[in-house]
XYZ file of C-alpha atoms in Angstrom:
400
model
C 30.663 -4.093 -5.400
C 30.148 -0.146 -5.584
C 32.038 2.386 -3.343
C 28.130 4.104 -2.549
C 29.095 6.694 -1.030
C 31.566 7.715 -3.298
C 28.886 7.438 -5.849
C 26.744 9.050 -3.772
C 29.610 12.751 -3.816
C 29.492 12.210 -7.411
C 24.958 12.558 -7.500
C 25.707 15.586 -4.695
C 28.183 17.290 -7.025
C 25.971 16.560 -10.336
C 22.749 17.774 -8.676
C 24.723 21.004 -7.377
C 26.130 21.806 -10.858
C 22.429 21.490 -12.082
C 20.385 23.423 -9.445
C 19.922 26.756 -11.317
C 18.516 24.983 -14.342
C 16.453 22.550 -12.069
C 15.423 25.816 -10.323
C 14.300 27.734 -13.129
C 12.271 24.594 -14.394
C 10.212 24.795 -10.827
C 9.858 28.640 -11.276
C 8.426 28.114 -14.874
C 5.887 24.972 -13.693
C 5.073 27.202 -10.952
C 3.907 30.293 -13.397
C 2.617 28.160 -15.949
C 0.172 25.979 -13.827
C -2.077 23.437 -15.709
C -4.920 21.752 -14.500
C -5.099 17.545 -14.922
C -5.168 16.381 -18.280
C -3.822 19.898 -19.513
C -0.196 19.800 -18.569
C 1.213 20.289 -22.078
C 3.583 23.124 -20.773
C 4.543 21.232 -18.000
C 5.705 17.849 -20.074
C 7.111 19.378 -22.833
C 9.807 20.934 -20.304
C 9.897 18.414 -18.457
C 11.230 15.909 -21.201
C 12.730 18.311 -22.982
C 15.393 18.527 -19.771
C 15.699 15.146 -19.251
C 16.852 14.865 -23.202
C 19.443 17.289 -22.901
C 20.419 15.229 -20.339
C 21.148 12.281 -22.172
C 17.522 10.602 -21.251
C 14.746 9.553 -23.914
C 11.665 10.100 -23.068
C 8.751 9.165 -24.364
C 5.669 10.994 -24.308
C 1.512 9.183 -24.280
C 2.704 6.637 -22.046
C -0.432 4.164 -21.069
C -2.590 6.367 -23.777
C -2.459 9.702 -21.956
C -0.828 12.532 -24.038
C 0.239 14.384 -20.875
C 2.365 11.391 -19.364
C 5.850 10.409 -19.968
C 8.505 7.377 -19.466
C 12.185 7.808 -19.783
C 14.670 4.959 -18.602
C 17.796 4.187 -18.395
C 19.475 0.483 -17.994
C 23.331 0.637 -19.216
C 24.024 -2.736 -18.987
C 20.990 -4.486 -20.585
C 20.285 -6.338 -17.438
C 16.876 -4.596 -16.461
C 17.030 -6.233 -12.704
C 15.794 -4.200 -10.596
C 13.200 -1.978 -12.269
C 13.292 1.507 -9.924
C 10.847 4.318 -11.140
C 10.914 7.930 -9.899
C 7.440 9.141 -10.282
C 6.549 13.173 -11.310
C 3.484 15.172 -10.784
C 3.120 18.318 -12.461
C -0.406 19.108 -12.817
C -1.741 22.024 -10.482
C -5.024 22.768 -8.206
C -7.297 26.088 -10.239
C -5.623 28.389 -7.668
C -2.300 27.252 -9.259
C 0.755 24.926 -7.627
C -0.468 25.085 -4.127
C 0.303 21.866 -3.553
C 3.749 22.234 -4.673
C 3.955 19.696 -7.789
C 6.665 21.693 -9.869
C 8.612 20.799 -6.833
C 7.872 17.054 -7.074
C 8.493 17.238 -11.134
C 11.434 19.162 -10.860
C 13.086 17.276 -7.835
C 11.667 13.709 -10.145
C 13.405 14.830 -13.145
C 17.031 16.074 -11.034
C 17.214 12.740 -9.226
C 17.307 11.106 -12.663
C 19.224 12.666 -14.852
C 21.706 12.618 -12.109
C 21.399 8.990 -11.330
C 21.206 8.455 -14.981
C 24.827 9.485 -15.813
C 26.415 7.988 -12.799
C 24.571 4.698 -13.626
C 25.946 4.740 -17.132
C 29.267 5.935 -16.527
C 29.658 2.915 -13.765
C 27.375 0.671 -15.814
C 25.595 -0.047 -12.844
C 23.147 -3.022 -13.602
C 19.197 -2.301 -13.303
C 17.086 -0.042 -14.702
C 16.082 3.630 -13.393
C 12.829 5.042 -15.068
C 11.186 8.634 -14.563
C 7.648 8.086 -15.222
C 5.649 11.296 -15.403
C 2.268 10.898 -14.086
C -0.287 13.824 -14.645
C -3.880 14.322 -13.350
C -3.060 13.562 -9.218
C -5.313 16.067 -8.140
C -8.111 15.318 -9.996
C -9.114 11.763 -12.424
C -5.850 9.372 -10.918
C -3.305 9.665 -13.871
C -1.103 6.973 -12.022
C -4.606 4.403 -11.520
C -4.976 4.692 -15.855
C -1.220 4.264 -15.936
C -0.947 1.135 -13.890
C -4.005 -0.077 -15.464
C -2.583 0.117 -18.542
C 0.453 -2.073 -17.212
C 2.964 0.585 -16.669
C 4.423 -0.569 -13.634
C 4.411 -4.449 -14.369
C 8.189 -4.617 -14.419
C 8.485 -2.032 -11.359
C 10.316 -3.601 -8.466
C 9.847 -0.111 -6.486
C 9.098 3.573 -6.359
C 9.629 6.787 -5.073
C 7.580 9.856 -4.508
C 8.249 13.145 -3.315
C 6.296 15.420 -2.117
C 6.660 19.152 -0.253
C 5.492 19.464 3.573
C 5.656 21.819 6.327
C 6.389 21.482 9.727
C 9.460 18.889 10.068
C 10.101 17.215 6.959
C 9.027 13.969 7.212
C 8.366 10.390 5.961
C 4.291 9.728 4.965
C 2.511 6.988 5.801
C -1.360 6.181 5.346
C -3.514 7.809 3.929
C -7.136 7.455 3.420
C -9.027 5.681 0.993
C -12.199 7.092 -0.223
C -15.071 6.218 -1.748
C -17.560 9.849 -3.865
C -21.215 8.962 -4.004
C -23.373 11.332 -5.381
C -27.343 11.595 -4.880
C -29.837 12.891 -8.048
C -33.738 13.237 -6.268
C -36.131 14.092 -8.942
C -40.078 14.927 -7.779
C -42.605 16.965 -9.050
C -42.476 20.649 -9.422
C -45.832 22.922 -8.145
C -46.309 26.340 -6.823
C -45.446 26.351 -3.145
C -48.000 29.090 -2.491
C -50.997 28.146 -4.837
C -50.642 24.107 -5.157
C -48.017 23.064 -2.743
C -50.427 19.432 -2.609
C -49.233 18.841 -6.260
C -45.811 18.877 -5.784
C -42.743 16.472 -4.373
C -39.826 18.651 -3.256
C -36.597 17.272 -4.527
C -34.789 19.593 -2.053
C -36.495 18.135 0.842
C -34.965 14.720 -0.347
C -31.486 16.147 -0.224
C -32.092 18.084 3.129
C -33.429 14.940 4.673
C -30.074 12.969 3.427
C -28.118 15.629 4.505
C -29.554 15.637 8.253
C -29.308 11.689 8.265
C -25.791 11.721 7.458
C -24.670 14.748 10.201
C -26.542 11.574 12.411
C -24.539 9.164 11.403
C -21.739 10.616 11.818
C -21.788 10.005 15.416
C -22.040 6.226 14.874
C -18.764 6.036 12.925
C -15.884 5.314 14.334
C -13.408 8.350 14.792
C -11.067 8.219 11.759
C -14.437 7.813 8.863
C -14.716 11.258 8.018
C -18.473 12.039 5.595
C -18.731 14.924 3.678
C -21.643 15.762 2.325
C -21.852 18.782 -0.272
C -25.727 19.585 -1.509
C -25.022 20.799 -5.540
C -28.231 22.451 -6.031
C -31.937 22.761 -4.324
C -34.043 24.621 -7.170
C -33.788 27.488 -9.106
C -36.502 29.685 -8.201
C -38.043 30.837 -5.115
C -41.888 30.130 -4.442
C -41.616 26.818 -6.826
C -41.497 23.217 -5.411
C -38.177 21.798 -7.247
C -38.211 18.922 -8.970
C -34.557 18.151 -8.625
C -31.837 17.733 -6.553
C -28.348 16.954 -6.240
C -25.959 15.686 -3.335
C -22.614 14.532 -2.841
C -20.909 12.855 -0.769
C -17.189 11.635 -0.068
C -16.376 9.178 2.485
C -12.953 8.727 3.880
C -11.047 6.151 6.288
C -8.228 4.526 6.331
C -9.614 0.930 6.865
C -10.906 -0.994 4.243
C -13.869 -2.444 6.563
C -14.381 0.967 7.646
C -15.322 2.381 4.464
C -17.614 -0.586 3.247
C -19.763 -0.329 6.056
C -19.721 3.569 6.105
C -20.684 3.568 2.122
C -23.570 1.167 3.186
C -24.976 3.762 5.736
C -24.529 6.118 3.448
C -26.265 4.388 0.852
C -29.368 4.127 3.313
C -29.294 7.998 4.336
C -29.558 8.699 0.853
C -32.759 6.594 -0.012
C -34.371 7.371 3.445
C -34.066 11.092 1.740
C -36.389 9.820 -1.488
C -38.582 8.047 1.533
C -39.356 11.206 3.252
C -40.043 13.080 0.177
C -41.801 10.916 -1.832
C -38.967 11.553 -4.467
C -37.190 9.025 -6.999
C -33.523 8.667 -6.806
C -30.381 7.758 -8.967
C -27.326 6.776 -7.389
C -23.903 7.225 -9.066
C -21.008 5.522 -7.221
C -17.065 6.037 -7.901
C -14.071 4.395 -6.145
C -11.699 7.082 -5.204
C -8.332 6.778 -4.096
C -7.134 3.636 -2.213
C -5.230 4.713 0.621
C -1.358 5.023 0.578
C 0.215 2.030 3.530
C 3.573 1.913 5.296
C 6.884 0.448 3.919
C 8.886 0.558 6.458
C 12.076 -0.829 5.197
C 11.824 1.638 1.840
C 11.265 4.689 4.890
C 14.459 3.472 6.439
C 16.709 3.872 3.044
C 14.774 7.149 2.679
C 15.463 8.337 6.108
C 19.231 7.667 6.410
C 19.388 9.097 3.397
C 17.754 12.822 4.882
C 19.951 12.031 7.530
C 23.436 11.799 5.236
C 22.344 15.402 3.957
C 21.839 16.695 7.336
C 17.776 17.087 7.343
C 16.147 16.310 10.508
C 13.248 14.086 10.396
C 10.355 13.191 12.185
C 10.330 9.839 13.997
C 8.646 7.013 12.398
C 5.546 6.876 9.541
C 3.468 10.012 9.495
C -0.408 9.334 8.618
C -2.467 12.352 7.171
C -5.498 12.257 6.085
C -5.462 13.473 2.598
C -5.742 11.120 -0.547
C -3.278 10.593 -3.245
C -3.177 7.797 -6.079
C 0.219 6.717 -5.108
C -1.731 4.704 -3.004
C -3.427 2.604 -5.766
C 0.824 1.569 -6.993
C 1.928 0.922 -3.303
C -0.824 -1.506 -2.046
C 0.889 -3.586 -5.317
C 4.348 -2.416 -5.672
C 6.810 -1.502 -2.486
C 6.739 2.677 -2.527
C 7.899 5.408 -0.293
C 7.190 9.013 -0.199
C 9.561 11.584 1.603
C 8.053 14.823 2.551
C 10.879 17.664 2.343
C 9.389 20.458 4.584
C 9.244 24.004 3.145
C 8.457 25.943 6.318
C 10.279 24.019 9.074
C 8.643 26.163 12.075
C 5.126 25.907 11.181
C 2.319 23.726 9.637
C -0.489 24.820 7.775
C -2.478 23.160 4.946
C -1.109 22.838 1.652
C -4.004 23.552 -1.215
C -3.896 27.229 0.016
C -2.979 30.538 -1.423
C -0.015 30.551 0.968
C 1.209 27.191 0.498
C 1.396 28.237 -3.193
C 3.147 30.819 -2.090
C 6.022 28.898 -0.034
C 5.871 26.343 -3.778
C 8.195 29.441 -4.661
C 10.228 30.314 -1.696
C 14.081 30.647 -0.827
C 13.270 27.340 1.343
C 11.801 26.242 -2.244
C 14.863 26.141 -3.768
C 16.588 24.678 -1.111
C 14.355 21.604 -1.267
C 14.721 21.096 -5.398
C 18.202 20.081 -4.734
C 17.580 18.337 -1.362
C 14.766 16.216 -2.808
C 16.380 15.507 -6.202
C 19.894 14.239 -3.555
C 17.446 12.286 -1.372
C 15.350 10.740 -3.776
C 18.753 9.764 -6.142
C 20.636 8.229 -3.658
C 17.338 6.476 -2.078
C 16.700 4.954 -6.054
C 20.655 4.217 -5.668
C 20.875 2.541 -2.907
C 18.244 0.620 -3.905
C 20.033 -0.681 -7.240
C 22.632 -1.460 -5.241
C 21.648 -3.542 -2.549
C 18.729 -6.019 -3.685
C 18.311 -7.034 -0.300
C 16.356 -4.015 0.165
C 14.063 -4.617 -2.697
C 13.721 -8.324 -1.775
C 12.856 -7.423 2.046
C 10.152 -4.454 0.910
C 8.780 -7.118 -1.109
C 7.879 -9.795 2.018
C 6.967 -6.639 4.529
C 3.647 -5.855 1.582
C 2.759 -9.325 1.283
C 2.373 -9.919 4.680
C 0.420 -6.209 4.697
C -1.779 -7.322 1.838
C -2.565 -10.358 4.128
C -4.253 -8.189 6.737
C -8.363 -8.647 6.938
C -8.172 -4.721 7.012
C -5.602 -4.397 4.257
C-alpha cells in the first residue's frame, strides 16, 4: 500500500520546482501557434521537455508526424494503462482556445508522476499521448483508429474554462453535410427561360431548414452556411454550394435531424430544377459523463483548494475526446481562467486570458490536478474497475 498523500506533497513540490520552465513552454506554444497537422514547433518542445525529464517519447505515433507517445511503467507490470492526453494545435486567430495550456499542464502532470512512479516503483503504466489536429480533422479519432488506446484502461483531459472551474460533461455530437446544386447558366436579363439557377436551389434549402428548425426538438441545433451563389451579377449561376452542421446530444436526435436535412436539401434541387451532389461526414461523437472518474477529479480540485461547480457541466461545443470516452472511461477538468465571468473561448480575448497571470496559475494547478487524478487512479483499481461498469451500462442506453 502507498502513503497517497504523501506521494501526492512529493507531485505538489515537483510540479512547483518546475513551474517556470512549464510556464515558459505555455508562453512559447502560445506565440508560436500552429494550425492542425502543422504543430512541428509545438511537438518538438513538447518532447523535447518530457526527455529532459527522464521520459522517451516517441514521435509519428498512429502515422501522424505531429503526434507523440511517451510512457512510463517502472515495474514491467503494465496494469493499469493511464494516458494523459495533450492538445497543442491552435484556431487561425492563434491559442484562443487555450491548448498550450492543456499541452503544457499534459506534459507537467507526467513528468512529475513519472519520477515519483519510478522512484516508488509504483506498478502500472502512465503514458502522455500527444494528440494534434482537435480543432480541425480529429487527431485523437486517426489515433484510436490506428489502435492507440487498445491497452488504455483510462484518460484524462484538461482543458481551460471561465466562469467557475468546473468538471465537463456532454457534449454534442455532430454530423457536416454539405450541398453542391449545379443548373444551367443564362443571362437573367436577355434569356432568363434558358437558365436553372443553382442559387435558387441553395436559397430554397436554406429557407426549408430555418422551417425545420422549429420542428426539432430544443437541444438539435442546424447551421446552415451558403459557400457561394454565382460570380457575376446579371448571370443565372450554374452552381451552388451549402453547408450544413447538425448538432445534438442524442444519438436518435441527430439521425432523424440528418434525415430532414437530407430532404430540405433535395426539395432545394426540386424547386429549381437543379441536380445535386451530396457529401456527408461524421463529425465528432459527443463527449458522456463518468461520474466516478469526475469524483477522483473533483476531490482532487478540492485537496488544492479550487472551488468547483456542482455536478457534470454539459456545453454544447464538440471535441474528439468524445470519440475515446464512449469506449474508454475519460474525464475532463475545466480549470477556470477568469473566475468572475464567462465568455466564449475561440475569441480574441479568450486568447488573450491563454496568457494571463490567472494563466500561469492554472499550468501548475492543472498539471497537480491532473497528476494526482492519474495517481490515484494507479493506486486504487477499484476506481478503474467501477468507471469501467458505469460506461457499459451507458453504452447500453437506446440513446447512447
Amino acid at each position: 500500500m502507498y502513503d497517497v498523500s504523501a506521494l501526492k506533497d512529493r507531485l505538489d513540490r515537483l510540479i512547483q520546482d518546475d513551474q517556470p520552465a512549464l510556464w515558459e513552454l505555455s508562453r512559447y506554444l502560445h506565440e508560436n501557434p500552429e494550425l492542425y497537422l502543422q504543430e512541428r514547433k509545438a511537438c518538438a518542445a513538447l518532447t523535447q521537455y518530457l526527455t529532459r525529464r527522464g521520459l522517451s517519447p516517441q514521435t509519428g505515433t498512429g502515422g501522424l508526424e505531429t503526434a507523440f507517445l511517451a510512457e512510463c511503467c517502472p515495474t514491467g507490470i503494465r496494469a493499469p494503462v493511464i494516458d494523459i492526453l495533450a492538445e497543442y494545435d491552435a484556431l487561425p486567430i492563434g491559442h484562443a482556445c487555450g491548448h498550450n495550456l492543456i499541452a503544457s499542464t499534459a506534459v507537467g502532470a507526467a513528468a512529475a508522476l513519472g519520477a515519483v512512479m519510478k522512484q516508488e516503483k509504483i506498478p502500472g503504466t502512465l503514458r502522455l499521448v500527444g494528440t494534434p489536429a482537435e480543432e480541425a480533422f480529429g487527431g485523437k479519432i486517426v489515433l484510436q483508429k490506428a489502435g492507440v488506446f487498445d491497452e488504455t484502461d483510462a484518460m484524462l483531459l484538461l482543458h481551460p474554462t471561465t466562469g467557475t472551474t468546473k468538471i465537463a460533461g456532454n457534449c454534442k455530437s455532430s454530423y457536416r453535410l454539405r450541398a453542391v446544386y449545379r443548373g444551367k447558366g443564362a443571362h437573367s436579363g436577355s434569356h432568363p427561360e434558358d437558365g436553372l439557377n443553382a442559387a435558387d436551389a441553395a436559397v430554397v434549402c436554406y429557407t426549408a431548414l430555418g422551417c425545420l428548425r422549429n420542428q426539432l426538438p430544443s437541444e438539435v441545433q442546424v447551421m446552415p452556411l451558403i459557400l457561394n451563389g454565382g460570380e457575376e451579377n446579371g448571370l443565372i449561376p450554374d452552381k451552388s454550394e451549402i453547408a450544413v452542421s447538425v448538432r445534438c446530444f442524442k444519438m436518435s436526435f441527430l439521425t432523424k435531424a440528418v434525415e430532414r436535412v437530407r430532404d430540405c436539401i433535395q426539395a432545394g434541387a426540386l424547386a429549381a430544377g437543379c441536380k445535386v451532389e451530396i457529401q456527408e461526414e461524421p463529425g465528432y461523437q459527443g463527449r458522456v459523463c463518468s461520474y466516478v472518474l469526475a469524483e477522483v477529479v473533483r476531490k482532487n480540485f478540492q485537496l488544492l483548494g479550487e472551488p468547483v461547480m456542482p455536478g457534470m457541466v454539459d456545453d454544447n461545443g464538440g471535441e474528439d475526446f468524445g470519440n475515446l470516452n464512449r469506449v474508454i472511461p475519460g474525464v475532463m477538468p475545466y480549470p477556470t481562467l477568469l473566475p468572475e465571468e464567462k465568455i466564449s473561448n475561440h475569441t480574441p480575448r479568450f486568447r488573450q486570458l491563454a496568457l494571463s497571470p490567472r494563466a500561469e496559475f492554472v499550468v501548475q494547478l492543472g498539471s497537480k490536478v491532473l497528476a494526482y487524478s492519474a495517481l490515484d487512479l494507479l493506486c486504487d483499481p477499484s476506481i478503474l474497475e467501477a468507471a469501467k461498469v458505469e460506461l457499459k451500462e451507458l453504452q447500453s442506453q437506446p440513446d447512447f
